[in-house]
Amino acid sequence: MGRARTLAQVYRHFGEADAARTSPLYERVAVALSESDEALRAIESAPARKRHPTVILAALHDLALAGSAPALAAAYAAADGDAAADAAIDTLLRMADSVVAIAVRRQTRTNETGRCAVLYPAIAEAARRVGANAVGLIDVGCSAALNLNVDRVGIRYSNGQSLGAPSSPVQLSCSLVGDRPIPTRAMPEVVARVGVDLDPLDVTDADDARWLRACLWPDHPDQPERVARLEAEMALAATAPPLLLKGDAVDVLPDAFTRVPADALPVVTTTWALSHFPLASRLRFLHRLDEAAAGRAMAWVSAEGVGVAPTIPTLGDRRASGHSIIGLAELDGSAVRAEAIGRCWSQGRLMSWLADS
């Protein structure tokens, strides 16, 4: 009973504190789940780490999108909170095994295109510094590997600068903080795209693509825009699917490096991925980069919380500052040259460029 009460508090807090700001539907559903002993017991049949509201609600949304929970789908489409609450509880009780199976198999995914606004100038800068005419991208913690299309999207910054592909079906914007412009040099040719993840998603697989849609909240204020953007991103990625390598990054990185042609610069990217690694694994990750650099020059571009990425300076910023550091490390076998080249906020929707270019 104590566990149920604790879980009830988690769901009530999620509804009233987290979802209330942007999703009246999820606010109502989460609070209703918190008040249903039967629903809480069903949720408790999942492993403890898979009971969080974001996971269970995404699993329910996945069933709705798949056509297995039509009443829930209809309630979401009508933005009817009371009907959604009733349908969510009914679906959970009728299909508890399916909900738990999805929750166990999946991780909630965020694929914020703003990351490309950070990655593009940083990758181009890495290539400039070593004189590379081609790059091979290796995205660690790639999720659906949408970051690997960084050169194929159009990016417009608030000061009027633009990068990338102006005719791309995927267009995004980024607000610049401060007076320093970003470098506008083009990224060199991308000759390899490799995604590394414990459970990478293939956008050409119907179930994987549906899960990405399920992770979007059904009534977020900019939901139509987010859905349209995700659909465009997945369609773009499907035209040239990347190589997806499944496994722990520390173990898989050596294989990933072999997939980059010898005459191209390997550029490893991490965007809010290393925070999921324990410190020992972050250090092993850095060691793997050092090992790879023993035979060829390479670069690592990171956007991580303050103090998360090993060797990247923190600029005296505090971990609780709320922003992230954009890092660039060049490795060539004899040394690691690491620099903080910018700061960013809100998964790359705002950024400040700091490096001299």
CSV table of C-alpha atoms in Angstrom, one decimal:
chain,number,residue,atom,x,y,z
A,1,MET,CA,0.0,0.0,0.0
A,2,GLY,CA,2.9,2.3,0.8
A,3,ARG,CA,4.3,1.8,-2.7
A,4,ALA,CA,0.9,2.6,-4.2
A,5,ARG,CA,0.7,5.8,-2.3
A,6,THR,CA,4.1,6.8,-3.4
A,7,LEU,CA,3.3,6.1,-7.0
A,8,ALA,CA,0.0,8.0,-6.6
A,9,GLN,CA,2.0,11.0,-5.4
A,10,VAL,CA,4.3,10.8,-8.4
A,11,TYR,CA,1.4,10.8,-10.9
A,12,ARG,CA,-0.4,13.6,-9.1
A,13,HIS,CA,2.7,15.7,-9.0
A,14,PHE,CA,3.4,15.0,-12.7
A,15,GLY,CA,-0.1,16.1,-13.6
A,16,GLU,CA,-0.4,19.1,-11.4
A,17,ALA,CA,3.2,20.4,-11.7
A,18,ASP,CA,4.7,19.1,-14.9
A,19,ALA,CA,1.9,18.5,-17.4
A,20,ALA,CA,-0.4,21.4,-16.1
A,21,ARG,CA,1.8,24.0,-17.9
A,22,THR,CA,1.5,22.6,-21.4
A,23,SER,CA,-0.9,19.6,-21.5
A,24,PRO,CA,-4.4,19.7,-19.9
A,25,LEU,CA,-5.0,16.3,-21.3
A,26,TYR,CA,-2.0,14.7,-19.6
A,27,GLU,CA,-2.7,16.7,-16.4
A,28,ARG,CA,-6.2,15.2,-16.3
A,29,VAL,CA,-5.1,11.7,-17.2
A,30,ALA,CA,-2.2,11.6,-14.7
A,31,VAL,CA,-4.3,12.9,-11.8
A,32,ALA,CA,-7.0,10.3,-12.7
A,33,LEU,CA,-4.4,7.5,-12.7
A,34,SER,CA,-3.2,8.7,-9.3
A,35,GLU,CA,-6.7,8.3,-7.9
A,36,SER,CA,-7.3,4.8,-9.3
A,37,ASP,CA,-6.1,2.0,-7.1
A,38,GLU,CA,-6.6,-0.5,-9.9
A,39,ALA,CA,-4.6,1.6,-12.4
A,40,LEU,CA,-1.8,2.1,-9.9
A,41,ARG,CA,-1.6,-1.7,-9.4
A,42,ALA,CA,-1.4,-2.2,-13.1
A,43,ILE,CA,1.4,0.3,-13.4
A,44,GLU,CA,3.2,-1.4,-10.5
A,45,SER,CA,3.4,-4.6,-12.5
A,46,ALA,CA,6.1,-2.8,-14.6
A,47,PRO,CA,9.7,-2.6,-13.3
A,48,ALA,CA,10.2,0.3,-11.0
A,49,ARG,CA,12.3,2.3,-13.6
A,50,LYS,CA,9.5,1.9,-16.1
A,51,ARG,CA,6.6,3.3,-14.0
A,52,HIS,CA,7.3,7.0,-14.6
A,53,PRO,CA,4.3,8.9,-16.1
A,54,THR,CA,6.2,9.9,-19.2
A,55,VAL,CA,6.8,6.2,-20.1
A,56,ILE,CA,3.3,4.9,-19.2
A,57,LEU,CA,1.6,7.8,-21.0
A,58,ALA,CA,3.7,7.3,-24.1
A,59,ALA,CA,2.9,3.5,-24.0
A,60,LEU,CA,-0.8,4.4,-23.8
A,61,HIS,CA,-0.4,6.9,-26.6
A,62,ASP,CA,1.3,4.3,-28.7
A,63,LEU,CA,-1.6,1.9,-28.4
A,64,ALA,CA,-4.0,4.7,-29.3
A,65,LEU,CA,-1.9,5.5,-32.5
A,66,ALA,CA,-1.8,1.8,-33.3
A,67,GLY,CA,-5.6,1.6,-33.4
A,68,SER,CA,-5.7,-0.7,-30.3
A,69,ALA,CA,-7.3,2.0,-28.0
A,70,PRO,CA,-9.9,3.8,-30.2
A,71,ALA,CA,-11.7,5.5,-27.3
A,72,LEU,CA,-8.4,6.9,-26.1
A,73,ALA,CA,-7.5,8.1,-29.6
A,74,ALA,CA,-10.9,9.7,-30.0
A,75,ALA,CA,-10.6,11.5,-26.6
A,76,TYR,CA,-7.1,12.8,-27.5
A,77,ALA,CA,-8.3,14.0,-30.9
A,78,ALA,CA,-11.2,15.8,-29.3
A,79,ALA,CA,-9.0,17.2,-26.5
A,80,ASP,CA,-11.6,15.9,-24.0
A,81,GLY,CA,-9.8,15.5,-20.7
A,82,ASP,CA,-12.5,13.7,-18.8
A,83,ALA,CA,-13.0,11.2,-21.7
A,84,ALA,CA,-9.3,10.8,-22.0
A,85,ALA,CA,-9.0,10.0,-18.3
A,86,ASP,CA,-11.7,7.4,-18.4
A,87,ALA,CA,-10.3,5.9,-21.6
A,88,ALA,CA,-6.7,5.8,-20.2
A,89,ILE,CA,-7.8,3.9,-17.1
A,90,ASP,CA,-10.0,1.5,-19.2
A,91,THR,CA,-7.1,0.9,-21.6
A,92,LEU,CA,-4.6,0.3,-18.8
A,93,LEU,CA,-6.9,-2.2,-17.1
A,94,ARG,CA,-7.8,-4.0,-20.3
A,95,MET,CA,-4.4,-4.0,-21.8
A,96,ALA,CA,-2.0,-3.9,-18.8
A,97,ASP,CA,0.3,-6.5,-20.3
A,98,SER,CA,0.6,-4.6,-23.5
A,99,VAL,CA,1.2,-1.3,-21.8
A,100,VAL,CA,3.9,-2.9,-19.6
A,101,ALA,CA,5.5,-4.7,-22.5
A,102,ILE,CA,5.8,-1.4,-24.5
A,103,ALA,CA,7.2,0.4,-21.4
A,104,VAL,CA,9.8,-2.3,-20.8
A,105,ARG,CA,10.9,-2.4,-24.4
A,106,ARG,CA,11.0,1.4,-25.0
A,107,GLN,CA,12.6,4.6,-23.7
A,108,THR,CA,10.9,7.9,-24.0
A,109,ARG,CA,12.5,9.9,-26.9
A,110,THR,CA,13.0,13.5,-27.6
A,111,ASN,CA,14.2,14.5,-31.0
A,112,GLU,CA,14.6,18.2,-30.8
A,113,THR,CA,15.7,19.6,-34.1
A,114,GLY,CA,17.3,22.6,-32.3
A,115,ARG,CA,20.3,20.4,-31.7
A,116,CYS,CA,21.2,20.8,-35.3
A,117,ALA,CA,21.5,24.5,-34.9
A,118,VAL,CA,24.2,23.8,-32.3
A,119,LEU,CA,25.9,20.9,-34.1
A,120,TYR,CA,26.2,22.4,-37.6
A,121,PRO,CA,28.6,25.4,-36.8
A,122,ALA,CA,30.5,23.2,-34.3
A,123,ILE,CA,31.1,20.4,-36.8
A,124,ALA,CA,32.1,22.9,-39.5
A,125,GLU,CA,34.5,24.5,-37.1
A,126,ALA,CA,36.0,21.2,-36.2
A,127,ALA,CA,36.6,20.5,-39.9
A,128,ARG,CA,38.1,23.9,-40.5
A,129,ARG,CA,40.6,23.5,-37.7
A,130,VAL,CA,42.0,20.3,-39.1
A,131,GLY,CA,41.6,21.2,-42.8
A,132,ALA,CA,39.2,18.3,-43.5
A,133,ASN,CA,37.4,18.2,-46.8
A,134,ALA,CA,35.0,15.4,-45.7
A,135,VAL,CA,33.6,14.2,-42.4
A,136,GLY,CA,32.1,11.1,-41.0
A,137,LEU,CA,29.5,11.6,-38.3
A,138,ILE,CA,29.1,9.3,-35.4
A,139,ASP,CA,26.2,10.2,-33.1
A,140,VAL,CA,26.4,8.6,-29.6
A,141,GLY,CA,23.0,8.2,-28.0
A,142,CYS,CA,21.4,8.7,-31.4
A,143,SER,CA,17.8,7.7,-30.6
A,144,ALA,CA,16.4,7.9,-34.1
A,145,ALA,CA,19.6,9.3,-35.5
A,146,LEU,CA,17.9,12.5,-36.7
A,147,ASN,CA,21.0,14.5,-35.7
A,148,LEU,CA,22.9,12.7,-38.5
A,149,ASN,CA,21.0,14.8,-41.0
A,150,VAL,CA,22.4,18.0,-39.7
A,151,ASP,CA,23.8,19.0,-43.1
A,152,ARG,CA,20.5,18.3,-44.8
A,153,VAL,CA,18.3,20.7,-42.8
A,154,GLY,CA,17.9,24.4,-43.1
A,155,ILE,CA,18.7,26.6,-40.1
A,156,ARG,CA,17.9,30.2,-39.6
A,157,TYR,CA,19.3,32.2,-36.7
A,158,SER,CA,17.7,35.2,-35.1
A,159,ASN,CA,20.3,37.7,-36.4
A,160,GLY,CA,19.5,36.7,-40.0
A,161,GLN,CA,22.3,34.3,-40.5
A,162,SER,CA,21.5,30.9,-42.0
A,163,LEU,CA,23.2,27.6,-42.5
A,164,GLY,CA,22.4,24.3,-44.1
A,165,ALA,CA,20.0,23.5,-46.9
A,166,PRO,CA,17.6,26.4,-47.6
A,167,SER,CA,15.3,24.1,-49.7
A,168,SER,CA,15.2,21.3,-47.2
A,169,PRO,CA,11.7,20.1,-46.1
A,170,VAL,CA,13.1,20.4,-42.5
A,171,GLN,CA,13.5,24.0,-41.4
A,172,LEU,CA,14.3,25.2,-37.9
A,173,SER,CA,15.2,28.4,-36.1
A,174,CYS,CA,17.5,29.3,-33.3
A,175,SER,CA,17.7,32.5,-31.2
A,176,LEU,CA,21.2,33.8,-30.6
A,177,VAL,CA,22.2,35.2,-27.2
A,178,GLY,CA,24.9,37.9,-27.2
A,179,ASP,CA,26.4,40.0,-30.0
A,180,ARG,CA,28.9,37.4,-31.5
A,181,PRO,CA,27.7,35.9,-34.8
A,182,ILE,CA,28.2,32.3,-35.6
A,183,PRO,CA,30.6,31.2,-38.3
A,184,THR,CA,28.8,30.7,-41.6
A,185,ARG,CA,31.1,28.4,-43.3
A,186,ALA,CA,29.5,25.3,-44.8
A,187,MET,CA,30.0,21.9,-43.4
A,188,PRO,CA,32.2,19.7,-45.7
A,189,GLU,CA,30.7,16.7,-47.4
A,190,VAL,CA,29.4,14.0,-45.1
A,191,VAL,CA,30.6,10.6,-46.3
A,192,ALA,CA,29.4,8.4,-43.4
A,193,ARG,CA,26.5,8.6,-40.9
A,194,VAL,CA,26.7,6.2,-38.0
A,195,GLY,CA,24.3,6.2,-35.0
A,196,VAL,CA,25.2,4.4,-31.7
A,197,ASP,CA,22.6,3.7,-29.1
A,198,LEU,CA,21.5,1.0,-26.7
A,199,ASP,CA,18.2,0.8,-28.5
A,200,PRO,CA,18.4,2.8,-31.8
A,201,LEU,CA,15.2,3.6,-33.6
A,202,ASP,CA,14.8,3.0,-37.3
A,203,VAL,CA,12.5,5.6,-38.9
A,204,THR,CA,11.8,3.2,-41.8
A,205,ASP,CA,10.3,0.7,-39.3
A,206,ALA,CA,6.6,1.4,-38.7
A,207,ASP,CA,6.6,0.5,-35.0
A,208,ASP,CA,9.7,2.6,-34.3
A,209,ALA,CA,8.3,5.6,-36.2
A,210,ARG,CA,5.0,5.3,-34.3
A,211,TRP,CA,6.9,5.3,-31.0
A,212,LEU,CA,8.5,8.6,-31.9
A,213,ARG,CA,5.0,10.0,-32.5
A,214,ALA,CA,3.8,8.5,-29.2
A,215,CYS,CA,6.4,10.4,-27.3
A,216,LEU,CA,4.9,13.7,-28.4
A,217,TRP,CA,2.3,14.9,-26.0
A,218,PRO,CA,-1.1,14.9,-27.7
A,219,ASP,CA,-2.2,18.4,-26.9
A,220,HIS,CA,1.1,20.4,-26.5
A,221,PRO,CA,0.5,24.0,-27.5
A,222,ASP,CA,2.7,23.6,-30.6
A,223,GLN,CA,1.7,20.0,-31.2
A,224,PRO,CA,0.7,20.5,-34.9
A,225,GLU,CA,4.0,22.1,-35.7
A,226,ARG,CA,6.0,19.4,-33.7
A,227,VAL,CA,4.1,16.6,-35.5
A,228,ALA,CA,4.7,18.1,-38.9
A,229,ARG,CA,8.4,18.7,-38.1
A,230,LEU,CA,8.8,15.1,-36.9
A,231,GLU,CA,7.1,13.7,-40.0
A,232,ALA,CA,9.4,15.8,-42.2
A,233,GLU,CA,12.5,14.7,-40.3
A,234,MET,CA,11.6,11.1,-40.5
A,235,ALA,CA,10.8,11.3,-44.2
A,236,LEU,CA,14.2,13.0,-44.8
A,237,ALA,CA,16.0,10.4,-42.8
A,238,ALA,CA,14.3,7.6,-44.7
A,239,THR,CA,15.7,8.9,-48.0
A,240,ALA,CA,19.2,8.0,-46.8
A,241,PRO,CA,19.0,5.8,-43.7
A,242,PRO,CA,22.1,5.9,-41.5
A,243,LEU,CA,24.0,2.9,-40.2
A,244,LEU,CA,22.7,2.1,-36.7
A,245,LEU,CA,24.9,0.2,-34.3
A,246,LYS,CA,23.2,-1.2,-31.2
A,247,GLY,CA,25.1,-1.4,-27.9
A,248,ASP,CA,27.0,0.4,-25.2
A,249,ALA,CA,28.9,3.4,-26.8
A,250,VAL,CA,32.2,2.5,-25.1
A,251,ASP,CA,32.0,-1.0,-26.6
A,252,VAL,CA,30.7,0.0,-30.0
A,253,LEU,CA,32.8,3.1,-30.8
A,254,PRO,CA,35.8,1.1,-32.2
A,255,ASP,CA,33.5,-0.5,-34.8
A,256,ALA,CA,31.9,2.9,-35.5
A,257,PHE,CA,35.3,4.5,-36.3
A,258,THR,CA,36.0,1.8,-38.9
A,259,ARG,CA,32.9,2.8,-40.8
A,260,VAL,CA,34.4,6.3,-41.6
A,261,PRO,CA,36.6,6.3,-44.7
A,262,ALA,CA,40.3,6.9,-44.0
A,263,ASP,CA,40.3,10.3,-45.9
A,264,ALA,CA,37.5,11.7,-43.8
A,265,LEU,CA,37.6,13.3,-40.4
A,266,PRO,CA,35.6,11.3,-37.8
A,267,VAL,CA,33.4,13.6,-35.8
A,268,VAL,CA,31.7,12.1,-32.7
A,269,THR,CA,28.7,14.0,-31.5
A,270,THR,CA,27.0,13.8,-28.1
A,271,THR,CA,23.9,15.9,-27.2
A,272,TRP,CA,22.7,15.5,-23.7
A,273,ALA,CA,23.8,11.8,-23.8
A,274,LEU,CA,26.7,11.6,-21.4
A,275,SER,CA,24.5,12.7,-18.5
A,276,HIS,CA,23.0,9.1,-18.7
A,277,PHE,CA,26.5,7.6,-18.2
A,278,PRO,CA,28.0,7.2,-14.8
A,279,LEU,CA,31.3,9.1,-14.4
A,280,ALA,CA,33.4,6.0,-14.9
A,281,SER,CA,31.7,5.3,-18.2
A,282,ARG,CA,32.3,8.9,-19.3
A,283,LEU,CA,36.0,8.5,-18.6
A,284,ARG,CA,36.0,5.2,-20.5
A,285,PHE,CA,34.3,7.0,-23.4
A,286,LEU,CA,37.0,9.6,-23.4
A,287,HIS,CA,39.6,6.8,-23.4
A,288,ARG,CA,38.0,5.2,-26.4
A,289,LEU,CA,38.3,8.5,-28.2
A,290,ASP,CA,42.0,8.7,-27.3
A,291,GLU,CA,42.5,5.2,-28.6
A,292,ALA,CA,40.8,6.0,-31.9
A,293,ALA,CA,42.9,9.1,-32.3
A,294,ALA,CA,46.1,7.1,-32.0
A,295,GLY,CA,45.8,6.2,-35.6
A,296,ARG,CA,44.0,9.3,-37.1
A,297,ALA,CA,42.9,12.8,-36.2
A,298,MET,CA,39.3,13.0,-35.0
A,299,ALA,CA,37.0,15.5,-33.3
A,300,TRP,CA,34.3,15.4,-30.6
A,301,VAL,CA,31.5,17.9,-30.6
A,302,SER,CA,29.4,17.9,-27.4
A,303,ALA,CA,26.4,19.8,-26.0
A,304,GLU,CA,26.1,18.6,-22.4
A,305,GLY,CA,25.3,20.1,-19.0
A,306,VAL,CA,28.0,22.1,-17.2
A,307,GLY,CA,30.7,19.7,-16.0
A,308,VAL,CA,29.3,16.6,-17.7
A,309,ALA,CA,31.7,16.2,-20.6
A,310,PRO,CA,35.2,15.2,-19.5
A,311,THR,CA,38.0,17.7,-20.4
A,312,ILE,CA,35.5,20.4,-21.7
A,313,PRO,CA,36.1,23.6,-19.7
A,314,THR,CA,33.1,24.9,-17.7
A,315,LEU,CA,34.0,28.6,-18.1
A,316,GLY,CA,33.4,29.0,-14.4
A,317,ASP,CA,29.7,28.2,-14.9
A,318,ARG,CA,27.7,26.4,-12.2
A,319,ARG,CA,26.0,23.1,-12.8
A,320,ALA,CA,22.7,24.6,-11.6
A,321,SER,CA,22.9,27.4,-14.1
A,322,GLY,CA,20.3,25.8,-16.4
A,323,HIS,CA,22.3,26.0,-19.6
A,324,SER,CA,24.7,23.6,-21.4
A,325,ILE,CA,28.2,23.9,-22.7
A,326,ILE,CA,29.0,23.4,-26.4
A,327,GLY,CA,32.4,21.7,-26.5
A,328,LEU,CA,34.9,20.9,-29.2
A,329,ALA,CA,37.7,18.5,-28.6
A,330,GLU,CA,40.4,17.8,-31.2
A,331,LEU,CA,42.4,14.6,-30.8
A,332,ASP,CA,45.4,13.6,-32.9
A,333,GLY,CA,47.2,10.9,-30.9
A,334,SER,CA,49.6,13.2,-29.2
A,335,ALA,CA,47.2,15.6,-27.4
A,336,VAL,CA,43.7,16.6,-26.7
A,337,ARG,CA,42.8,20.2,-27.3
A,338,ALA,CA,39.4,20.9,-25.7
A,339,GLU,CA,37.6,24.1,-25.8
A,340,ALA,CA,34.2,25.5,-24.8
A,341,ILE,CA,33.0,27.2,-28.0
A,342,GLY,CA,29.5,28.2,-26.8
A,343,ARG,CA,26.6,27.9,-24.5
A,344,CYS,CA,23.0,26.8,-25.3
A,345,TRP,CA,19.6,26.5,-23.7
A,346,SER,CA,16.4,24.6,-24.3
A,347,GLN,CA,17.9,21.8,-26.3
A,348,GLY,CA,19.5,24.2,-28.7
A,349,ARG,CA,16.7,26.6,-29.3
A,350,LEU,CA,18.9,29.4,-27.9
A,351,MET,CA,22.6,29.5,-28.2
A,352,SER,CA,25.6,31.8,-27.6
A,353,TRP,CA,28.7,31.4,-29.8
A,354,LEU,CA,32.0,32.0,-28.0
A,355,ALA,CA,34.9,30.7,-30.1
A,356,ASP,CA,37.1,32.9,-32.3
A,357,SER,CA,36.7,31.8,-35.8
